[in-house]
PDB file of C-alpha atoms in Angstrom:
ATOM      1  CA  UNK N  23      74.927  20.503-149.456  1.00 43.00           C
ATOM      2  CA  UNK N  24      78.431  21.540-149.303  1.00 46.00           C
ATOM      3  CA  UNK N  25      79.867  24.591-147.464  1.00 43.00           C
ATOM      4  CA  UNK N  26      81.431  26.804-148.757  1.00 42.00           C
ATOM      5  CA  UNK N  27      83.552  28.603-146.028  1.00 46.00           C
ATOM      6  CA  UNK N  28      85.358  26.247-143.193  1.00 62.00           C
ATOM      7  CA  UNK N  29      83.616  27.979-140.483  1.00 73.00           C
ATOM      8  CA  UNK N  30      79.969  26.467-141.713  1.00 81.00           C
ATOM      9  CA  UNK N  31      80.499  23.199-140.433  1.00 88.00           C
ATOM     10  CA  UNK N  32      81.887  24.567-136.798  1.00 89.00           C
ATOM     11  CA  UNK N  33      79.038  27.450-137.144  1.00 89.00           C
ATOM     12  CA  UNK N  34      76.654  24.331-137.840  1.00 92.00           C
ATOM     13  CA  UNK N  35      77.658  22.256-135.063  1.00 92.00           C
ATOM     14  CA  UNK N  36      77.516  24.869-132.436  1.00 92.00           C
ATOM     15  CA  UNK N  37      74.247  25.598-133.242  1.00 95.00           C
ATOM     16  CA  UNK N  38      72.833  21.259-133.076  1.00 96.00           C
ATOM     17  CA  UNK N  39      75.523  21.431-130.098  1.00 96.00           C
ATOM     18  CA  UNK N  40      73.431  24.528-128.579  1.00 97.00           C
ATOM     19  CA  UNK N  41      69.768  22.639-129.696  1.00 97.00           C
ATOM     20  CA  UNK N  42      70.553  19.604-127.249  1.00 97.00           C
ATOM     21  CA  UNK N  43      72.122  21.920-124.363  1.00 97.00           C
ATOM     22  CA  UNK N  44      68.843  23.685-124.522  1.00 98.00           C
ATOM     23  CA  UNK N  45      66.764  20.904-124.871  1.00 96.00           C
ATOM     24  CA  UNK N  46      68.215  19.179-122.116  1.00 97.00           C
ATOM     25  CA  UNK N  47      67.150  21.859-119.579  1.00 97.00           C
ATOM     26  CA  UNK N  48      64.189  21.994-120.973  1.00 96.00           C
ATOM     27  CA  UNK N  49      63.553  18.014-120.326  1.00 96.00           C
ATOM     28  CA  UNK N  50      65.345  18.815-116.813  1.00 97.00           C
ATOM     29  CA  UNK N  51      62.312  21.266-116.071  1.00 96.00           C
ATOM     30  CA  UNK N  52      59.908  19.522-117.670  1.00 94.00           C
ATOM     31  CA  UNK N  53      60.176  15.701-116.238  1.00 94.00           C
ATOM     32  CA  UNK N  54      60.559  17.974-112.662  1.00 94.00           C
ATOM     33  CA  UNK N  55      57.454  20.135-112.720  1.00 94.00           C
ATOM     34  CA  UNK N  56      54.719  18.374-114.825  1.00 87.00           C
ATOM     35  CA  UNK N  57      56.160  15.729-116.840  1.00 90.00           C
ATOM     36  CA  UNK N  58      52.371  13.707-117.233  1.00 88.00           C
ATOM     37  CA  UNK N  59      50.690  16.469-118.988  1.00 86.00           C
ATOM     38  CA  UNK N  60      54.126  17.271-120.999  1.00 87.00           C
ATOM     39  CA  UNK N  61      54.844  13.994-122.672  1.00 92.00           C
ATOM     40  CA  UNK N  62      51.834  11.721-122.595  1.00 89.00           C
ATOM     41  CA  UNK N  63      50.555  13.129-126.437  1.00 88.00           C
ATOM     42  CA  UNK N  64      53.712  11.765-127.436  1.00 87.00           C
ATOM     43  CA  UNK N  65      52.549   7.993-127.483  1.00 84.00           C
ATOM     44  CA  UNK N  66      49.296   9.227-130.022  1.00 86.00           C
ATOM     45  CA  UNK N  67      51.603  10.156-132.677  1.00 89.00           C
ATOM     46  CA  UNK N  68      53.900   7.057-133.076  1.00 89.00           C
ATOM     47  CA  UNK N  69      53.763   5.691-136.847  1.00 89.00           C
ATOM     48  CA  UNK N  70      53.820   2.120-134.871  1.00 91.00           C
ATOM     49  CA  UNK N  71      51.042   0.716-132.288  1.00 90.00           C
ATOM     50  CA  UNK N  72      53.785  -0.967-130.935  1.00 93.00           C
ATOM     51  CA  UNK N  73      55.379   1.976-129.571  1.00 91.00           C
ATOM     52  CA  UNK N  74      52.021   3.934-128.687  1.00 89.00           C
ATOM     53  CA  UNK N  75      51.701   0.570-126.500  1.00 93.00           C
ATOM     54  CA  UNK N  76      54.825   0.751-125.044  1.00 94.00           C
ATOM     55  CA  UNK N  77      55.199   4.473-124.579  1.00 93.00           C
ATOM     56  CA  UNK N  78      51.414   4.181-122.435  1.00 92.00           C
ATOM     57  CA  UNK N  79      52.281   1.246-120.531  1.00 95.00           C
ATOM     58  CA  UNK N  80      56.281   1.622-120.097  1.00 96.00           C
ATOM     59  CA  UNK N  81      56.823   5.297-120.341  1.00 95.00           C
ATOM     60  CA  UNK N  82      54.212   6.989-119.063  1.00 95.00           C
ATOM     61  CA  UNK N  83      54.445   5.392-115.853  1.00 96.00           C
ATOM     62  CA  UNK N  84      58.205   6.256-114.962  1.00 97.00           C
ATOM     63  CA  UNK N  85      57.756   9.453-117.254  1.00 96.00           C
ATOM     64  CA  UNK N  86      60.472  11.570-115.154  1.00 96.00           C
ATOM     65  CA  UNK N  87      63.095   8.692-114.994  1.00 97.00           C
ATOM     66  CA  UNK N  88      62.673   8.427-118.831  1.00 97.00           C
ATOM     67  CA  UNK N  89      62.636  12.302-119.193  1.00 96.00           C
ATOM     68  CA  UNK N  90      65.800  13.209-117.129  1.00 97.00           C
ATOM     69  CA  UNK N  91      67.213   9.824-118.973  1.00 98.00           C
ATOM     70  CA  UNK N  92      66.259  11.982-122.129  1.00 97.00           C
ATOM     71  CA  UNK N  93      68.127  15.534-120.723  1.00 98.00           C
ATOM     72  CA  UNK N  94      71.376  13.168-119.983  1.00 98.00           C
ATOM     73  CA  UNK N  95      71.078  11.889-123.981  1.00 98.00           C
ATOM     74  CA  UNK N  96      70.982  15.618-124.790  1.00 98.00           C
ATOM     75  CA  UNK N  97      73.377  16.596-122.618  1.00 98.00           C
ATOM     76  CA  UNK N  98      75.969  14.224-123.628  1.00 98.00           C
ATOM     77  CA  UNK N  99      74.991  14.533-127.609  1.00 98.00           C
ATOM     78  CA  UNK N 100      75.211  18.483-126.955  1.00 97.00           C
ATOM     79  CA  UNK N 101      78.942  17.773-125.632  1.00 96.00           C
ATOM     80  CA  UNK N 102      79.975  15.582-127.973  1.00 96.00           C
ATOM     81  CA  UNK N 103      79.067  17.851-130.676  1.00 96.00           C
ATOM     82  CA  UNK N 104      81.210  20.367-129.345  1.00 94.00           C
ATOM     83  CA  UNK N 105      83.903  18.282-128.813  1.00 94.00           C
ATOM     84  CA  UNK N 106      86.848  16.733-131.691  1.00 92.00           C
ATOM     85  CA  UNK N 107      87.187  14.550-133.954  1.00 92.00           C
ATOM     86  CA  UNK N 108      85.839  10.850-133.028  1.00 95.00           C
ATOM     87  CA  UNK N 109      83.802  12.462-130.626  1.00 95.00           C
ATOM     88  CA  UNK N 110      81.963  14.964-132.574  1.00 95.00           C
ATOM     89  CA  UNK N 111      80.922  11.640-135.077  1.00 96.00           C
ATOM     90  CA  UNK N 112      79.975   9.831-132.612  1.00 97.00           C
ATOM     91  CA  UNK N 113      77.138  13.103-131.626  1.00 97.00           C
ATOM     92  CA  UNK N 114      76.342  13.327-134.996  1.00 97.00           C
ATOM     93  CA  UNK N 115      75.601   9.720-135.236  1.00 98.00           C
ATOM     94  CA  UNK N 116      73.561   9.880-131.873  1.00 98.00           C
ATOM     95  CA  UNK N 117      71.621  13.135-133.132  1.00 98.00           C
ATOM     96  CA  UNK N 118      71.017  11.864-136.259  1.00 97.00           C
ATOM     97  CA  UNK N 119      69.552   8.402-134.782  1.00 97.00           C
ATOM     98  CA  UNK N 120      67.731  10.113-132.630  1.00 97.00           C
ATOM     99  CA  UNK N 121      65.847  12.492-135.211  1.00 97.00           C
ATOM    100  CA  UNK N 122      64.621   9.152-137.026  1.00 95.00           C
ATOM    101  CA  UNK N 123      63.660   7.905-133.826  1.00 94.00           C
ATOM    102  CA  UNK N 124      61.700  11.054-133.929  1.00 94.00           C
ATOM    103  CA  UNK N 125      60.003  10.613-137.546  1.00 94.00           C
ATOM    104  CA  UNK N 126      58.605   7.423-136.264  1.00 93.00           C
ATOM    105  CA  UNK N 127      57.474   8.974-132.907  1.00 91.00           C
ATOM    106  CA  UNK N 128      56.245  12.202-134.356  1.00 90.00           C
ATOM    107  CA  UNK N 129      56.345  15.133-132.353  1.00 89.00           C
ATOM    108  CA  UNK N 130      53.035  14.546-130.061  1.00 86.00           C
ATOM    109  CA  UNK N 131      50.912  17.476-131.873  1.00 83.00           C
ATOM    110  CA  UNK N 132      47.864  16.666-132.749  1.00 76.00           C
ATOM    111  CA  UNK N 133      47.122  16.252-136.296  1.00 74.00           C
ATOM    112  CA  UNK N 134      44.137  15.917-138.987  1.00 78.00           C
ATOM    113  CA  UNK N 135      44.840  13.864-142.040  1.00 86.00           C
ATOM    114  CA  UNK N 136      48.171  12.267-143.043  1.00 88.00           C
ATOM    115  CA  UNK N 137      49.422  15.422-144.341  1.00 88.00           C
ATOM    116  CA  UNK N 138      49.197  18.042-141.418  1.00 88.00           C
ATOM    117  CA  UNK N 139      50.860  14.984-139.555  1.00 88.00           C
ATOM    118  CA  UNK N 140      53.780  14.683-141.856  1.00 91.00           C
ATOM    119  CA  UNK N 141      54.385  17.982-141.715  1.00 90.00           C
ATOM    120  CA  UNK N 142      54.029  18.973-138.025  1.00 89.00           C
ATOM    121  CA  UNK N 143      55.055  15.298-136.707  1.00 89.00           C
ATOM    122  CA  UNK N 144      57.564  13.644-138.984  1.00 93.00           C
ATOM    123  CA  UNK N 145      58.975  16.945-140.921  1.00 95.00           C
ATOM    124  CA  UNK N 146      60.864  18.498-138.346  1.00 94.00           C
ATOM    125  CA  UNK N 147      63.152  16.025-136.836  1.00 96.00           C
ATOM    126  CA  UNK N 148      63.912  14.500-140.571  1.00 96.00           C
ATOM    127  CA  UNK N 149      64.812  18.216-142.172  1.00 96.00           C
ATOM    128  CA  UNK N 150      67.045  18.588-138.782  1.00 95.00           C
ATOM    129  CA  UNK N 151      68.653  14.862-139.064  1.00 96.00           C
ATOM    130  CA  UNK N 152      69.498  15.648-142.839  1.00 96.00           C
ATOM    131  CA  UNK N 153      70.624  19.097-142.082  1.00 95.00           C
ATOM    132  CA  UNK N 154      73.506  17.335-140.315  1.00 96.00           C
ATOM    133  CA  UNK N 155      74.419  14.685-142.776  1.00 94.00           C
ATOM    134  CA  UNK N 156      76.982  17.182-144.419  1.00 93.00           C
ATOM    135  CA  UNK N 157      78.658  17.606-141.205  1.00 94.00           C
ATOM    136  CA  UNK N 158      79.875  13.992-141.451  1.00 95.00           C
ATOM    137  CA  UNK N 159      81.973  14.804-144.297  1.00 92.00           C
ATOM    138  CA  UNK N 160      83.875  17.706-142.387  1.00 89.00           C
ATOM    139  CA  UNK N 161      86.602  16.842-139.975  1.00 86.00           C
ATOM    140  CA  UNK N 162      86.355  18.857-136.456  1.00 89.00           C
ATOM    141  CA  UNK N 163      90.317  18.849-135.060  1.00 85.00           C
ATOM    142  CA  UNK N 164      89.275  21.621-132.704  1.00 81.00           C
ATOM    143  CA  UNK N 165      86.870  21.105-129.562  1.00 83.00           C
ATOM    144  CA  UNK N 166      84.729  24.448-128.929  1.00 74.00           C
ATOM    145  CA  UNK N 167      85.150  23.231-125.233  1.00 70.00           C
ATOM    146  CA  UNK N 168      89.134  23.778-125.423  1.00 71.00           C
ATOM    147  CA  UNK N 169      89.361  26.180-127.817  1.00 58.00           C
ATOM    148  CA  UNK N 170      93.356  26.476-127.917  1.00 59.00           C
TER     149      UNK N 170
END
């Protein structure tokens, strides 16, 4: 995917920049109201035991240190996205990690057959990490948090 115009790939950042703001709050709110009903589905959808394991017996337990752990990664992702140069890779290469973190993990819904799970667990964060692989080719010499 190549865009066309030069604003795409700042248009396109602000908006993954944006995702992780939002997301972040939303893991702020969530690891401080309920986080045990909120994340615990997430360890039934792993593609890996190993994970489901560790998720139940490592997560689960310190669920809002690993959430609010989770809003910082978003946080800083978000603001290195909407940063320059080095700094914006460096998101993109934390964003895009993340996402196939995500494929493996799924998305906690609950699923019925290998296909509903692909495409409501492992879909979503591996459209969104390839989404961004164009972005690496574009070079961001102006921050959106300095926009002089």
């Amino acid at each position: 995917m190549r865009f066309l115009h030069p604003v795409g790939p700042n248009v396109a950042r602000a908006f993954f920049a944006m995702w992780y703001l939002v997301g972040s709050a939303v893991h702020v709110r969530c690891a401080l109201t309920n986080p045990q009903i909120i994340y615990a589905q997430f360890g039934r959808t792993s593609l890996f035991p190993f994970f489901g394991e560790l998720w139940v017996s490592l997560i689960m337990p310190h669920i809002t240190f690993f959430a609010l752990l989770l809003a910082a990664f978003e946080l800083a992702t978000g603001l290195l996205l909407l940063s320059k140069g080095k700094a914006v890779t460096a998101g993109l290469v934390a964003s895009v990690l993340f996402n196939l973190f995500l494929v493996q993990l799924g998305m906690g819904l609950a699923n019925r057959g290998w296909q509903v799970d692909f495409l409501v667990n492992r879909l979503p964060p591996l459209l969104f990490a390839m989404l961004q692989a164009p972005l690496f080719r574009s070079h961001f010499e102006q921050s959106w948090l300095d926009p002089r």
